[in-house]
């Protein structure tokens, strides 16, 4: 049974506390291997005492996020430095003005509609049927915090709401960045492979119980 997001719920996203998105924190400091070579060689995830530090602590778009990588990586893994075909990265001020509907109960959401005159409708990028595959979110660990692009294909409605709501001004956020897959344009296998790069390892505060 599908669950639609009503207009009234769309507009409460800004009131959610950032720590509503926080999962349990692991104390392990041993990184797990990844199937993405660029990830394995360079690593974008801050573990243990490095959380909240470094060049990758704040996601503000793919192009700026990938700037620290050397030209050698761009030559070896060009597919990681550009969004896959049919995937769109959409920075939006809140409230977003999006009506989401769950694909399955508590697993995956797509754009069911846009609020007339809302931020998403005015921007003109999102379309009905777009599937949410990534969203920026704030994670807090003690006095430290990060904003990351998190794969969201398995997110249900409540987790999507919490993730969007965590992008607050007090953490330096003037928007939330959504990543969507457009059916009929995107290759799902290519998108899934691309998203592996952003998948959190289990020894970071970011690993979610989904």
JSON list of N, CA and C in Angstrom, two decimals, residues 130-161:
[
{"chain": "A", "resi": 130, "resn": "UNK", "atom": "N", "xyz": [9.99, 11.03, -10.65]},
{"chain": "A", "resi": 130, "resn": "UNK", "atom": "CA", "xyz": [11.41, 10.95, -10.30]},
{"chain": "A", "resi": 130, "resn": "UNK", "atom": "C", "xyz": [11.57, 10.18, -8.99]},
{"chain": "A", "resi": 131, "resn": "UNK", "atom": "N", "xyz": [12.56, 9.29, -8.95]},
{"chain": "A", "resi": 131, "resn": "UNK", "atom": "CA", "xyz": [12.81, 8.46, -7.78]},
{"chain": "A", "resi": 131, "resn": "UNK", "atom": "C", "xyz": [13.96, 9.05, -6.97]},
{"chain": "A", "resi": 132, "resn": "UNK", "atom": "N", "xyz": [13.75, 9.25, -5.69]},
{"chain": "A", "resi": 132, "resn": "UNK", "atom": "CA", "xyz": [14.82, 9.77, -4.83]},
{"chain": "A", "resi": 132, "resn": "UNK", "atom": "C", "xyz": [15.88, 8.70, -4.61]},
{"chain": "A", "resi": 133, "resn": "UNK", "atom": "N", "xyz": [17.13, 9.01, -4.99]},
{"chain": "A", "resi": 133, "resn": "UNK", "atom": "CA", "xyz": [18.22, 8.05, -4.80]},
{"chain": "A", "resi": 133, "resn": "UNK", "atom": "C", "xyz": [19.29, 8.57, -3.85]},
{"chain": "A", "resi": 134, "resn": "UNK", "atom": "N", "xyz": [19.26, 9.88, -3.54]},
{"chain": "A", "resi": 134, "resn": "UNK", "atom": "CA", "xyz": [20.24, 10.44, -2.62]},
{"chain": "A", "resi": 134, "resn": "UNK", "atom": "C", "xyz": [19.72, 11.73, -2.02]},
{"chain": "A", "resi": 135, "resn": "UNK", "atom": "N", "xyz": [20.19, 12.05, -0.81]},
{"chain": "A", "resi": 135, "resn": "UNK", "atom": "CA", "xyz": [19.79, 13.28, -0.14]},
{"chain": "A", "resi": 135, "resn": "UNK", "atom": "C", "xyz": [20.89, 13.68, 0.83]},
{"chain": "A", "resi": 136, "resn": "UNK", "atom": "N", "xyz": [21.16, 14.98, 0.93]},
{"chain": "A", "resi": 136, "resn": "UNK", "atom": "CA", "xyz": [22.12, 15.44, 1.92]},
{"chain": "A", "resi": 136, "resn": "UNK", "atom": "C", "xyz": [21.49, 15.40, 3.30]},
{"chain": "A", "resi": 137, "resn": "UNK", "atom": "N", "xyz": [22.31, 15.11, 4.29]},
{"chain": "A", "resi": 137, "resn": "UNK", "atom": "CA", "xyz": [21.83, 15.05, 5.67]},
{"chain": "A", "resi": 137, "resn": "UNK", "atom": "C", "xyz": [22.96, 15.41, 6.60]},
{"chain": "A", "resi": 138, "resn": "UNK", "atom": "N", "xyz": [22.58, 15.93, 7.75]},
{"chain": "A", "resi": 138, "resn": "UNK", "atom": "CA", "xyz": [23.54, 16.29, 8.78]},
{"chain": "A", "resi": 138, "resn": "UNK", "atom": "C", "xyz": [23.62, 15.16, 9.80]},
{"chain": "A", "resi": 139, "resn": "UNK", "atom": "N", "xyz": [24.83, 14.80, 10.19]},
{"chain": "A", "resi": 139, "resn": "UNK", "atom": "CA", "xyz": [25.04, 13.82, 11.25]},
{"chain": "A", "resi": 139, "resn": "UNK", "atom": "C", "xyz": [25.92, 14.44, 12.32]},
{"chain": "A", "resi": 140, "resn": "UNK", "atom": "N", "xyz": [25.55, 14.21, 13.55]},
{"chain": "A", "resi": 140, "resn": "UNK", "atom": "CA", "xyz": [26.27, 14.79, 14.69]},
{"chain": "A", "resi": 140, "resn": "UNK", "atom": "C", "xyz": [26.88, 13.68, 15.52]},
{"chain": "A", "resi": 141, "resn": "UNK", "atom": "N", "xyz": [28.13, 13.88, 15.92]},
{"chain": "A", "resi": 141, "resn": "UNK", "atom": "CA", "xyz": [28.81, 12.96, 16.83]},
{"chain": "A", "resi": 141, "resn": "UNK", "atom": "C", "xyz": [29.54, 13.79, 17.87]},
{"chain": "A", "resi": 142, "resn": "UNK", "atom": "N", "xyz": [28.97, 13.88, 19.05]},
{"chain": "A", "resi": 142, "resn": "UNK", "atom": "CA", "xyz": [29.55, 14.74, 20.08]},
{"chain": "A", "resi": 142, "resn": "UNK", "atom": "C", "xyz": [29.44, 16.20, 19.66]},
{"chain": "A", "resi": 143, "resn": "UNK", "atom": "N", "xyz": [30.58, 16.89, 19.62]},
{"chain": "A", "resi": 143, "resn": "UNK", "atom": "CA", "xyz": [30.59, 18.29, 19.22]},
{"chain": "A", "resi": 143, "resn": "UNK", "atom": "C", "xyz": [30.89, 18.46, 17.73]},
{"chain": "A", "resi": 144, "resn": "UNK", "atom": "N", "xyz": [31.02, 17.36, 16.99]},
{"chain": "A", "resi": 144, "resn": "UNK", "atom": "CA", "xyz": [31.38, 17.41, 15.58]},
{"chain": "A", "resi": 144, "resn": "UNK", "atom": "C", "xyz": [30.16, 17.08, 14.72]},
{"chain": "A", "resi": 145, "resn": "UNK", "atom": "N", "xyz": [30.23, 17.54, 13.48]},
{"chain": "A", "resi": 145, "resn": "UNK", "atom": "CA", "xyz": [29.13, 17.26, 12.56]},
{"chain": "A", "resi": 145, "resn": "UNK", "atom": "C", "xyz": [29.65, 17.24, 11.12]},
{"chain": "A", "resi": 146, "resn": "UNK", "atom": "N", "xyz": [28.86, 16.62, 10.24]},
{"chain": "A", "resi": 146, "resn": "UNK", "atom": "CA", "xyz": [29.16, 16.58, 8.82]},
{"chain": "A", "resi": 146, "resn": "UNK", "atom": "C", "xyz": [27.86, 16.67, 8.03]},
{"chain": "A", "resi": 147, "resn": "UNK", "atom": "N", "xyz": [27.97, 17.15, 6.80]},
{"chain": "A", "resi": 147, "resn": "UNK", "atom": "CA", "xyz": [26.86, 17.04, 5.85]},
{"chain": "A", "resi": 147, "resn": "UNK", "atom": "C", "xyz": [27.33, 16.19, 4.69]},
{"chain": "A", "resi": 148, "resn": "UNK", "atom": "N", "xyz": [26.61, 15.12, 4.45]},
{"chain": "A", "resi": 148, "resn": "UNK", "atom": "CA", "xyz": [26.98, 14.16, 3.40]},
{"chain": "A", "resi": 148, "resn": "UNK", "atom": "C", "xyz": [25.83, 13.91, 2.45]},
{"chain": "A", "resi": 149, "resn": "UNK", "atom": "N", "xyz": [26.18, 13.46, 1.24]},
{"chain": "A", "resi": 149, "resn": "UNK", "atom": "CA", "xyz": [25.20, 12.90, 0.32]},
{"chain": "A", "resi": 149, "resn": "UNK", "atom": "C", "xyz": [25.05, 11.44, 0.67]},
{"chain": "A", "resi": 150, "resn": "UNK", "atom": "N", "xyz": [23.83, 11.03, 1.03]},
{"chain": "A", "resi": 150, "resn": "UNK", "atom": "CA", "xyz": [23.58, 9.67, 1.49]},
{"chain": "A", "resi": 150, "resn": "UNK", "atom": "C", "xyz": [22.68, 8.95, 0.49]},
{"chain": "A", "resi": 151, "resn": "UNK", "atom": "N", "xyz": [23.04, 7.74, 0.03]},
{"chain": "A", "resi": 151, "resn": "UNK", "atom": "CA", "xyz": [22.15, 6.98, -0.83]},
{"chain": "A", "resi": 151, "resn": "UNK", "atom": "C", "xyz": [20.80, 6.76, -0.14]},
{"chain": "A", "resi": 152, "resn": "UNK", "atom": "N", "xyz": [19.70, 7.00, -0.87]},
{"chain": "A", "resi": 152, "resn": "UNK", "atom": "CA", "xyz": [18.39, 7.00, -0.23]},
{"chain": "A", "resi": 152, "resn": "UNK", "atom": "C", "xyz": [17.38, 6.08, -0.91]},
{"chain": "A", "resi": 153, "resn": "UNK", "atom": "N", "xyz": [17.86, 5.17, -1.74]},
{"chain": "A", "resi": 153, "resn": "UNK", "atom": "CA", "xyz": [16.93, 4.29, -2.44]},
{"chain": "A", "resi": 153, "resn": "UNK", "atom": "C", "xyz": [16.11, 3.42, -1.47]},
{"chain": "A", "resi": 154, "resn": "UNK", "atom": "N", "xyz": [16.68, 3.13, -0.31]},
{"chain": "A", "resi": 154, "resn": "UNK", "atom": "CA", "xyz": [16.00, 2.27, 0.66]},
{"chain": "A", "resi": 154, "resn": "UNK", "atom": "C", "xyz": [15.29, 3.07, 1.75]},
{"chain": "A", "resi": 155, "resn": "UNK", "atom": "N", "xyz": [15.33, 4.39, 1.65]},
{"chain": "A", "resi": 155, "resn": "UNK", "atom": "CA", "xyz": [14.71, 5.22, 2.67]},
{"chain": "A", "resi": 155, "resn": "UNK", "atom": "C", "xyz": [13.19, 5.21, 2.54]},
{"chain": "A", "resi": 156, "resn": "UNK", "atom": "N", "xyz": [12.51, 5.03, 3.66]},
{"chain": "A", "resi": 156, "resn": "UNK", "atom": "CA", "xyz": [11.08, 5.22, 3.70]},
{"chain": "A", "resi": 156, "resn": "UNK", "atom": "C", "xyz": [10.75, 6.68, 3.93]},
{"chain": "A", "resi": 157, "resn": "UNK", "atom": "N", "xyz": [9.46, 6.96, 3.99]},
{"chain": "A", "resi": 157, "resn": "UNK", "atom": "CA", "xyz": [8.99, 8.33, 4.14]},
{"chain": "A", "resi": 157, "resn": "UNK", "atom": "C", "xyz": [9.59, 9.03, 5.35]},
{"chain": "A", "resi": 158, "resn": "UNK", "atom": "N", "xyz": [9.56, 8.39, 6.52]},
{"chain": "A", "resi": 158, "resn": "UNK", "atom": "CA", "xyz": [10.00, 9.04, 7.75]},
{"chain": "A", "resi": 158, "resn": "UNK", "atom": "C", "xyz": [11.48, 9.40, 7.71]},
{"chain": "A", "resi": 159, "resn": "UNK", "atom": "N", "xyz": [12.30, 8.50, 7.15]},
{"chain": "A", "resi": 159, "resn": "UNK", "atom": "CA", "xyz": [13.74, 8.77, 7.10]},
{"chain": "A", "resi": 159, "resn": "UNK", "atom": "C", "xyz": [14.05, 9.88, 6.10]},
{"chain": "A", "resi": 160, "resn": "UNK", "atom": "N", "xyz": [13.30, 9.94, 5.00]},
{"chain": "A", "resi": 160, "resn": "UNK", "atom": "CA", "xyz": [13.47, 11.04, 4.04]},
{"chain": "A", "resi": 160, "resn": "UNK", "atom": "C", "xyz": [13.15, 12.37, 4.71]},
{"chain": "A", "resi": 161, "resn": "UNK", "atom": "N", "xyz": [12.04, 12.42, 5.45]},
{"chain": "A", "resi": 161, "resn": "UNK", "atom": "CA", "xyz": [11.66, 13.65, 6.16]},
{"chain": "A", "resi": 161, "resn": "UNK", "atom": "C", "xyz": [12.75, 14.07, 7.14]}
]
